[in-house]
PDB file of C-alpha atoms and ligand atoms in Angstrom:
ATOM      1  CA  MET A   1    -102.478 129.312  -6.685  1.00  0.00           C
ATOM      2  CA  THR A   2    -101.658 130.944  -3.326  1.00  0.00           C
ATOM      3  CA  LEU A   3     -99.234 129.458  -0.672  1.00  0.00           C
ATOM      4  CA  ILE A   4    -102.178 128.713   1.547  1.00  0.00           C
ATOM      5  CA  GLN A   5    -103.813 126.881  -1.135  1.00  0.00           C
ATOM      6  CA  HIS A   6    -100.625 125.123  -2.209  1.00  0.00           C
ATOM      7  CA  ASN A   7    -100.260 123.950   1.616  1.00  0.00           C
ATOM      8  CA  LEU A   8    -103.917 122.731   1.654  1.00  0.00           C
ATOM      9  CA  GLN A   9    -103.334 120.523  -1.308  1.00  0.00           C
ATOM     10  CA  GLN A  10    -100.068 119.077   0.147  1.00  0.00           C
ATOM     11  CA  LEU A  11    -101.959 118.215   3.264  1.00  0.00           C
ATOM     12  CA  HIS A  12    -104.722 116.508   1.473  1.00  0.00           C
ATOM     13  CA  GLN A  13    -102.128 114.483  -0.164  1.00  0.00           C
ATOM     14  CA  ARG A  14    -100.520 113.594   3.146  1.00  0.00           C
ATOM     15  CA  ILE A  15    -103.938 112.548   4.644  1.00  0.00           C
ATOM     16  CA  ARG A  16    -104.554 110.397   1.499  1.00  0.00           C
ATOM     17  CA  ALA A  17    -101.242 108.731   1.694  1.00  0.00           C
ATOM     18  CA  ALA A  18    -101.712 107.987   5.509  1.00  0.00           C
ATOM     19  CA  ALA A  19    -105.170 106.655   4.761  1.00  0.00           C
ATOM     20  CA  ALA A  20    -103.914 104.390   2.131  1.00  0.00           C
ATOM     21  CA  GLN A  21    -101.071 103.226   4.268  1.00  0.00           C
ATOM     22  CA  TYR A  22    -103.219 102.248   7.147  1.00  0.00           C
ATOM     23  CA  GLY A  23    -106.372 100.991   5.383  1.00  0.00           C
ATOM     24  CA  ARG A  24    -108.615 103.940   6.085  1.00  0.00           C
ATOM     25  CA  ASP A  25    -110.989 105.766   3.749  1.00  0.00           C
ATOM     26  CA  PRO A  26    -109.743 109.313   3.336  1.00  0.00           C
ATOM     27  CA  GLU A  27    -113.345 110.474   3.234  1.00  0.00           C
ATOM     28  CA  ASP A  28    -113.613 109.464   6.807  1.00  0.00           C
ATOM     29  CA  ILE A  29    -110.881 112.026   7.844  1.00  0.00           C
ATOM     30  CA  THR A  30    -111.846 115.738   8.066  1.00  0.00           C
ATOM     31  CA  LEU A  31    -109.092 118.358   7.932  1.00  0.00           C
ATOM     32  CA  LEU A  32    -109.830 121.074  10.406  1.00  0.00           C
ATOM     33  CA  ALA A  33    -107.799 124.204   9.496  1.00  0.00           C
ATOM     34  CA  VAL A  34    -106.695 125.859  12.738  1.00  0.00           C
ATOM     35  CA  SER A  35    -106.756 129.633  12.056  1.00  0.00           C
ATOM     36  CA  LYS A  36    -106.063 131.199  15.478  1.00  0.00           C
ATOM     37  CA  THR A  37    -104.112 134.442  15.159  1.00  0.00           C
ATOM     38  CA  LYS A  38    -104.551 134.346  11.333  1.00  0.00           C
ATOM     39  CA  PRO A  39    -106.468 137.128   9.525  1.00  0.00           C
ATOM     40  CA  ALA A  40    -109.896 136.684   7.937  1.00  0.00           C
ATOM     41  CA  SER A  41    -108.122 137.239   4.605  1.00  0.00           C
ATOM     42  CA  ALA A  42    -106.101 134.084   5.020  1.00  0.00           C
ATOM     43  CA  ILE A  43    -109.226 132.059   5.906  1.00  0.00           C
ATOM     44  CA  GLU A  44    -110.864 133.421   2.768  1.00  0.00           C
ATOM     45  CA  GLU A  45    -108.019 132.029   0.730  1.00  0.00           C
ATOM     46  CA  ALA A  46    -108.656 128.654   2.327  1.00  0.00           C
ATOM     47  CA  ILE A  47    -112.300 128.950   1.726  1.00  0.00           C
ATOM     48  CA  ALA A  48    -111.719 129.572  -1.956  1.00  0.00           C
ATOM     49  CA  ALA A  49    -109.679 126.280  -2.145  1.00  0.00           C
ATOM     50  CA  GLY A  50    -112.759 124.451  -0.611  1.00  0.00           C
ATOM     51  CA  GLN A  51    -111.645 124.277   2.969  1.00  0.00           C
ATOM     52  CA  LEU A  52    -114.871 124.536   5.100  1.00  0.00           C
ATOM     53  CA  ALA A  53    -114.072 123.699   8.675  1.00  0.00           C
ATOM     54  CA  PHE A  54    -111.973 126.035  10.724  1.00  0.00           C
ATOM     55  CA  GLY A  55    -110.872 125.808  14.392  1.00  0.00           C
ATOM     56  CA  GLU A  56    -110.279 128.911  16.665  1.00  0.00           C
ATOM     57  CA  ASN A  57    -108.775 128.946  20.184  1.00  0.00           C
ATOM     58  CA  TYR A  58    -109.740 132.419  21.448  1.00  0.00           C
ATOM     59  CA  VAL A  59    -113.422 133.240  21.830  1.00  0.00           C
ATOM     60  CA  GLN A  60    -113.206 137.013  21.054  1.00  0.00           C
ATOM     61  CA  GLU A  61    -110.920 136.508  18.109  1.00  0.00           C
ATOM     62  CA  GLY A  62    -113.076 133.701  16.700  1.00  0.00           C
ATOM     63  CA  VAL A  63    -116.322 135.598  17.058  1.00  0.00           C
ATOM     64  CA  GLU A  64    -114.929 138.587  15.203  1.00  0.00           C
ATOM     65  CA  LYS A  65    -113.831 136.454  12.336  1.00  0.00           C
ATOM     66  CA  ILE A  66    -117.160 134.605  12.221  1.00  0.00           C
ATOM     67  CA  ALA A  67    -118.862 137.972  11.939  1.00  0.00           C
ATOM     68  CA  THR A  68    -116.498 139.114   9.216  1.00  0.00           C
ATOM     69  CA  LEU A  69    -116.910 135.919   7.229  1.00  0.00           C
ATOM     70  CA  ALA A  70    -120.813 135.505   7.868  1.00  0.00           C
ATOM     71  CA  ALA A  71    -121.368 135.610   4.155  1.00  0.00           C
ATOM     72  CA  HIS A  72    -119.807 132.128   3.755  1.00  0.00           C
ATOM     73  CA  GLN A  73    -122.706 130.273   5.283  1.00  0.00           C
ATOM     74  CA  GLN A  74    -121.347 126.796   4.498  1.00  0.00           C
ATOM     75  CA  VAL A  75    -118.309 127.416   6.664  1.00  0.00           C
ATOM     76  CA  GLN A  76    -118.228 125.423   9.935  1.00  0.00           C
ATOM     77  CA  TRP A  77    -116.634 127.047  13.011  1.00  0.00           C
ATOM     78  CA  HIS A  78    -115.080 124.813  15.719  1.00  0.00           C
ATOM     79  CA  PHE A  79    -113.995 126.169  19.151  1.00  0.00           C
ATOM     80  CA  ILE A  80    -110.792 124.239  20.175  1.00  0.00           C
ATOM     81  CA  GLY A  81    -109.486 126.400  22.910  1.00  0.00           C
ATOM     82  CA  GLN A  82    -109.619 126.298  26.703  1.00  0.00           C
ATOM     83  CA  LEU A  83    -112.963 127.483  27.603  1.00  0.00           C
ATOM     84  CA  GLN A  84    -113.707 129.630  30.742  1.00  0.00           C
ATOM     85  CA  SER A  85    -117.106 129.687  31.832  1.00  0.00           C
ATOM     86  CA  ASN A  86    -117.489 133.448  31.508  1.00  0.00           C
ATOM     87  CA  LYS A  87    -116.890 133.012  27.617  1.00  0.00           C
ATOM     88  CA  SER A  88    -119.230 130.074  27.334  1.00  0.00           C
ATOM     89  CA  GLN A  89    -122.165 132.185  26.064  1.00  0.00           C
ATOM     90  CA  LEU A  90    -120.208 133.603  22.896  1.00  0.00           C
ATOM     91  CA  VAL A  91    -119.231 129.925  22.031  1.00  0.00           C
ATOM     92  CA  ALA A  92    -122.872 128.753  22.536  1.00  0.00           C
ATOM     93  CA  GLU A  93    -124.200 131.463  20.357  1.00  0.00           C
ATOM     94  CA  HIS A  94    -121.572 131.584  17.374  1.00  0.00           C
ATOM     95  CA  PHE A  95    -119.922 128.207  17.073  1.00  0.00           C
ATOM     96  CA  ALA A  96    -121.140 124.975  15.621  1.00  0.00           C
ATOM     97  CA  TRP A  97    -118.705 122.757  17.512  1.00  0.00           C
ATOM     98  CA  CYS A  98    -116.873 122.856  20.853  1.00  0.00           C
ATOM     99  CA  HIS A  99    -114.061 120.385  21.214  1.00  0.00           C
ATOM    100  CA  THR A 100    -112.958 121.158  24.858  1.00  0.00           C
ATOM    101  CA  VAL A 101    -115.857 120.280  27.113  1.00  0.00           C
ATOM    102  CA  ASP A 102    -114.152 118.601  30.272  1.00  0.00           C
ATOM    103  CA  ARG A 103    -116.616 119.293  33.071  1.00  0.00           C
ATOM    104  CA  LEU A 104    -120.413 119.247  33.604  1.00  0.00           C
ATOM    105  CA  LYS A 105    -120.614 122.902  34.557  1.00  0.00           C
ATOM    106  CA  ILE A 106    -119.375 124.102  31.083  1.00  0.00           C
ATOM    107  CA  ALA A 107    -121.488 121.514  29.483  1.00  0.00           C
ATOM    108  CA  GLN A 108    -124.555 122.842  31.426  1.00  0.00           C
ATOM    109  CA  ARG A 109    -123.811 126.368  30.623  1.00  0.00           C
ATOM    110  CA  LEU A 110    -123.298 125.654  26.926  1.00  0.00           C
ATOM    111  CA  ASN A 111    -126.733 123.839  26.927  1.00  0.00           C
ATOM    112  CA  ASP A 112    -128.386 126.752  28.782  1.00  0.00           C
ATOM    113  CA  GLN A 113    -126.911 129.411  26.470  1.00  0.00           C
ATOM    114  CA  ARG A 114    -127.369 127.683  23.049  1.00  0.00           C
ATOM    115  CA  PRO A 115    -130.166 129.722  21.353  1.00  0.00           C
ATOM    116  CA  ALA A 116    -133.266 127.634  20.641  1.00  0.00           C
ATOM    117  CA  SER A 117    -133.128 128.854  16.973  1.00  0.00           C
ATOM    118  CA  LEU A 118    -129.892 127.106  16.389  1.00  0.00           C
ATOM    119  CA  PRO A 119    -129.387 123.173  16.054  1.00  0.00           C
ATOM    120  CA  PRO A 120    -127.718 121.608  19.101  1.00  0.00           C
ATOM    121  CA  LEU A 121    -124.118 122.389  19.673  1.00  0.00           C
ATOM    122  CA  ASN A 122    -121.836 119.709  18.571  1.00  0.00           C
ATOM    123  CA  VAL A 123    -119.501 118.827  21.499  1.00  0.00           C
ATOM    124  CA  LEU A 124    -116.436 116.550  22.072  1.00  0.00           C
ATOM    125  CA  ILE A 125    -115.152 115.646  25.522  1.00  0.00           C
ATOM    126  CA  GLN A 126    -111.637 116.513  25.989  1.00  0.00           C
ATOM    127  CA  VAL A 127    -109.548 113.706  27.370  1.00  0.00           C
ATOM    128  CA  ASN A 128    -106.200 114.241  29.123  1.00  0.00           C
ATOM    129  CA  ILE A 129    -104.623 111.212  27.638  1.00  0.00           C
ATOM    130  CA  SER A 130    -100.790 111.834  28.292  1.00  0.00           C
ATOM    131  CA  ASP A 131     -99.978 115.310  29.394  1.00  0.00           C
ATOM    132  CA  GLU A 132     -99.275 115.442  33.111  1.00  0.00           C
ATOM    133  CA  ASN A 133     -98.657 119.194  32.846  1.00  0.00           C
ATOM    134  CA  SER A 134    -101.911 120.040  31.324  1.00  0.00           C
ATOM    135  CA  LYS A 135    -105.014 120.854  33.397  1.00  0.00           C
ATOM    136  CA  SER A 136    -107.303 120.436  30.454  1.00  0.00           C
ATOM    137  CA  GLY A 137    -109.319 117.322  29.869  1.00  0.00           C
ATOM    138  CA  ILE A 138    -110.858 114.641  32.026  1.00  0.00           C
ATOM    139  CA  MET A 139    -109.138 111.250  32.902  1.00  0.00           C
ATOM    140  CA  LEU A 140    -110.453 108.392  30.955  1.00  0.00           C
ATOM    141  CA  GLU A 141    -112.051 107.019  34.056  1.00  0.00           C
ATOM    142  CA  ALA A 142    -114.340 109.957  34.298  1.00  0.00           C
ATOM    143  CA  LEU A 143    -115.663 109.480  30.617  1.00  0.00           C
ATOM    144  CA  PRO A 144    -118.828 107.329  31.322  1.00  0.00           C
ATOM    145  CA  GLU A 145    -120.207 109.703  33.810  1.00  0.00           C
ATOM    146  CA  LEU A 146    -119.596 112.862  31.930  1.00  0.00           C
ATOM    147  CA  ALA A 147    -120.863 111.378  28.682  1.00  0.00           C
ATOM    148  CA  GLN A 148    -124.074 110.317  30.329  1.00  0.00           C
ATOM    149  CA  GLN A 149    -124.536 113.686  31.707  1.00  0.00           C
ATOM    150  CA  ILE A 150    -123.836 115.549  28.372  1.00  0.00           C
ATOM    151  CA  THR A 151    -126.141 113.366  26.419  1.00  0.00           C
ATOM    152  CA  ALA A 152    -129.039 114.342  28.805  1.00  0.00           C
ATOM    153  CA  LEU A 153    -128.746 117.972  27.761  1.00  0.00           C
ATOM    154  CA  PRO A 154    -131.052 118.662  24.759  1.00  0.00           C
ATOM    155  CA  GLN A 155    -129.167 121.618  23.256  1.00  0.00           C
ATOM    156  CA  LEU A 156    -125.824 119.615  23.049  1.00  0.00           C
ATOM    157  CA  ARG A 157    -125.037 116.767  20.719  1.00  0.00           C
ATOM    158  CA  LEU A 158    -122.242 114.545  21.872  1.00  0.00           C
ATOM    159  CA  ARG A 159    -120.151 113.815  18.795  1.00  0.00           C
ATOM    160  CA  GLY A 160    -117.165 112.200  20.371  1.00  0.00           C
ATOM    161  CA  LEU A 161    -113.715 112.791  21.814  1.00  0.00           C
ATOM    162  CA  MET A 162    -110.735 115.094  21.391  1.00  0.00           C
ATOM    163  CA  ALA A 163    -107.264 115.119  22.924  1.00  0.00           C
ATOM    164  CA  ILE A 164    -103.980 116.901  22.645  1.00  0.00           C
ATOM    165  CA  PRO A 165    -101.246 114.368  23.437  1.00  0.00           C
ATOM    166  CA  ALA A 166     -97.999 115.561  24.976  1.00  0.00           C
ATOM    167  CA  PRO A 167     -95.332 116.087  22.331  1.00  0.00           C
ATOM    168  CA  GLU A 168     -93.633 112.947  21.439  1.00  0.00           C
ATOM    169  CA  SER A 169     -91.264 112.299  18.620  1.00  0.00           C
ATOM    170  CA  ASP A 170     -91.207 108.429  18.599  1.00  0.00           C
ATOM    171  CA  TYR A 171     -93.957 106.996  16.204  1.00  0.00           C
ATOM    172  CA  GLN A 172     -94.609 103.877  18.318  1.00  0.00           C
ATOM    173  CA  ARG A 173     -95.193 105.922  21.327  1.00  0.00           C
ATOM    174  CA  GLN A 174     -97.383 108.384  19.574  1.00  0.00           C
ATOM    175  CA  LEU A 175     -99.339 105.351  18.160  1.00  0.00           C
ATOM    176  CA  ALA A 176     -99.852 103.832  21.632  1.00  0.00           C
ATOM    177  CA  VAL A 177    -101.384 107.055  23.097  1.00  0.00           C
ATOM    178  CA  CYS A 178    -103.581 107.407  19.966  1.00  0.00           C
ATOM    179  CA  GLN A 179    -104.702 103.866  20.264  1.00  0.00           C
ATOM    180  CA  GLN A 180    -105.702 104.486  23.855  1.00  0.00           C
ATOM    181  CA  MET A 181    -107.998 107.335  22.490  1.00  0.00           C
ATOM    182  CA  ALA A 182    -109.288 105.143  19.708  1.00  0.00           C
ATOM    183  CA  ASP A 183    -110.290 102.517  22.304  1.00  0.00           C
ATOM    184  CA  ALA A 184    -112.269 105.052  24.337  1.00  0.00           C
ATOM    185  CA  PHE A 185    -113.737 106.346  21.206  1.00  0.00           C
ATOM    186  CA  GLN A 186    -114.950 102.861  20.184  1.00  0.00           C
ATOM    187  CA  TRP A 187    -116.445 102.391  23.593  1.00  0.00           C
ATOM    188  CA  LEU A 188    -118.274 105.603  23.372  1.00  0.00           C
ATOM    189  CA  LYS A 189    -119.590 104.932  19.959  1.00  0.00           C
ATOM    190  CA  GLN A 190    -121.139 101.563  21.155  1.00  0.00           C
ATOM    191  CA  HIS A 191    -122.916 103.403  23.937  1.00  0.00           C
ATOM    192  CA  TYR A 192    -123.987 106.456  21.965  1.00  0.00           C
ATOM    193  CA  PRO A 193    -125.262 106.310  18.350  1.00  0.00           C
ATOM    194  CA  ASP A 194    -124.573 110.045  17.512  1.00  0.00           C
ATOM    195  CA  VAL A 195    -120.791 109.513  18.245  1.00  0.00           C
ATOM    196  CA  ASP A 196    -118.855 109.787  15.099  1.00  0.00           C
ATOM    197  CA  THR A 197    -115.855 112.080  15.688  1.00  0.00           C
ATOM    198  CA  LEU A 198    -112.441 111.503  17.086  1.00  0.00           C
ATOM    199  CA  SER A 199    -110.449 114.822  17.056  1.00  0.00           C
ATOM    200  CA  LEU A 200    -106.948 113.660  17.244  1.00  0.00           C
ATOM    201  CA  GLY A 201    -103.745 114.453  15.332  1.00  0.00           C
ATOM    202  CA  MET A 202    -101.650 117.657  14.665  1.00  0.00           C
ATOM    203  CA  SER A 203     -98.792 118.306  12.435  1.00  0.00           C
ATOM    204  CA  ASP A 204     -96.289 115.993  14.200  1.00  0.00           C
ATOM    205  CA  ASP A 205     -98.441 112.973  15.055  1.00  0.00           C
ATOM    206  CA  MET A 206    -101.076 113.135  12.254  1.00  0.00           C
ATOM    207  CA  GLU A 207     -99.913 109.838  10.644  1.00  0.00           C
ATOM    208  CA  ALA A 208    -100.116 107.942  14.071  1.00  0.00           C
ATOM    209  CA  ALA A 209    -103.583 109.520  14.714  1.00  0.00           C
ATOM    210  CA  ILE A 210    -104.784 108.273  11.406  1.00  0.00           C
ATOM    211  CA  ALA A 211    -103.478 104.914  11.807  1.00  0.00           C
ATOM    212  CA  ALA A 212    -105.298 104.652  15.167  1.00  0.00           C
ATOM    213  CA  GLY A 213    -108.598 105.863  13.709  1.00  0.00           C
ATOM    214  CA  SER A 214    -108.818 109.741  13.968  1.00  0.00           C
ATOM    215  CA  THR A 215    -111.610 111.250  12.038  1.00  0.00           C
ATOM    216  CA  MET A 216    -110.474 114.732  12.368  1.00  0.00           C
ATOM    217  CA  VAL A 217    -107.020 116.187  12.327  1.00  0.00           C
ATOM    218  CA  ARG A 218    -106.345 119.742  13.492  1.00  0.00           C
ATOM    219  CA  ILE A 219    -103.637 121.565  11.504  1.00  0.00           C
ATOM    220  CA  GLY A 220    -102.598 125.139  11.629  1.00  0.00           C
ATOM    221  CA  THR A 221     -99.040 125.996  10.878  1.00  0.00           C
ATOM    222  CA  ALA A 222     -98.748 123.736   7.907  1.00  0.00           C
ATOM    223  CA  ILE A 223    -101.613 125.519   6.310  1.00  0.00           C
ATOM    224  CA  PHE A 224    -101.121 129.071   7.287  1.00  0.00           C
ATOM    225  CA  GLY A 225     -97.412 129.372   8.328  1.00  0.00           C
ATOM    226  CA  ALA A 226     -95.967 130.212  11.725  1.00  0.00           C
ATOM    227  CA  ARG A 227     -98.019 132.365  14.121  1.00  0.00           C
ATOM    228  CA  ASP A 228     -96.889 135.758  15.216  1.00  0.00           C
ATOM    229  CA  TYR A 229     -98.170 136.015  18.864  1.00  0.00           C
ATOM    230  CA  ALA A 230     -96.538 139.486  19.234  1.00  0.00           C
ATOM    231  CA  ARG A 231     -99.359 140.873  17.110  1.00  0.00           C
ATOM    232  CA  ASN A 232    -101.909 139.426  19.408  1.00  0.00           C
ATOM    233  CA  PRO A 233    -101.531 140.773  22.923  1.00  0.00           C
ATOM    234  CA  GLN A 234    -104.656 138.842  24.227  1.00  0.00           C
ATOM    235  CA  GLN A 235    -102.626 135.637  23.912  1.00  0.00           C
TER     236      GLN A 235
HETATM  237  C1  PLP B   1    -102.917 125.431  17.584  1.00  0.00           C
HETATM  238  C2  PLP B   1    -103.745 124.142  17.727  1.00  0.00           C
HETATM  239  C3  PLP B   1    -103.536 123.262  16.747  1.00  0.00           C
HETATM  240  C4  PLP B   1    -102.760 123.504  15.422  1.00  0.00           C
HETATM  241  O1  PLP B   1    -101.344 123.511  15.769  1.00  0.00           O
HETATM  242  P1  PLP B   1    -100.341 123.650  14.599  1.00  0.00           P
HETATM  243  O2  PLP B   1     -99.073 123.292  15.391  1.00  0.00           O
HETATM  244  O3  PLP B   1    -100.309 125.062  14.335  1.00  0.00           O
HETATM  245  O4  PLP B   1    -100.682 122.738  13.544  1.00  0.00           O
HETATM  246  C5  PLP B   1    -104.373 122.041  16.929  1.00  0.00           C
HETATM  247  N1  PLP B   1    -105.100 121.702  17.952  1.00  0.00           N
HETATM  248  C6  PLP B   1    -105.201 122.695  18.973  1.00  0.00           C
HETATM  249  C7  PLP B   1    -106.119 122.400  20.129  1.00  0.00           C
HETATM  250  C8  PLP B   1    -104.464 123.811  18.876  1.00  0.00           C
HETATM  251  O5  PLP B   1    -104.601 124.751  19.927  1.00  0.00           O
END
């Protein structure tokens, strides 16, 4: 077994343990392997261990890996980075999911650019739940209007919400923020039957996210090891 495969096994154990502790079904929690800056060979090791959902942050880098790994048709690619409108076409054409929709203009472009030959692009609305320094994500007050606008776009399928809470080491405070996201998710689910995904929880707040009701945790370093940005000048 390779290190990546060992790490994946450990993470599945951690997810199962958190699910058991908080009364969740572990089958309801998807592990999204965040592979930004990592080579296609590392992703192939993960695929060999049964990992099928991968998250990429940089459009060009992601599209190159999707092409390299095209033979693995069962793999699902999620775009989880900040999306500039001049890059939306590549996301619409190559990814199955986009987690970072936070304005109508981007949603409209993704809808118009999604090829008719592909199923609708699965999208999550990114919410700025606690990070005053981040410009990404909508305020919760803006959720009803953006959700309504997105569900009117035929080439998009609104699946839920995503957030990147500000770093916080105290579990109770992590939980309080995750709970606000979970409440918004429940509200959205009641209004839109396709909604089933709450993308919340990274290495340091995964347990709190699972306790609150996350259905998708996004983990990079704990699977693939530390990132070496020096080798990737575009970042
Ligand atoms: C990089 C990234 C992750 C994974 O972070 P790690 O600390 O490597 O686990 C998760 N979500 C988003 C949006 C990211 O950009």
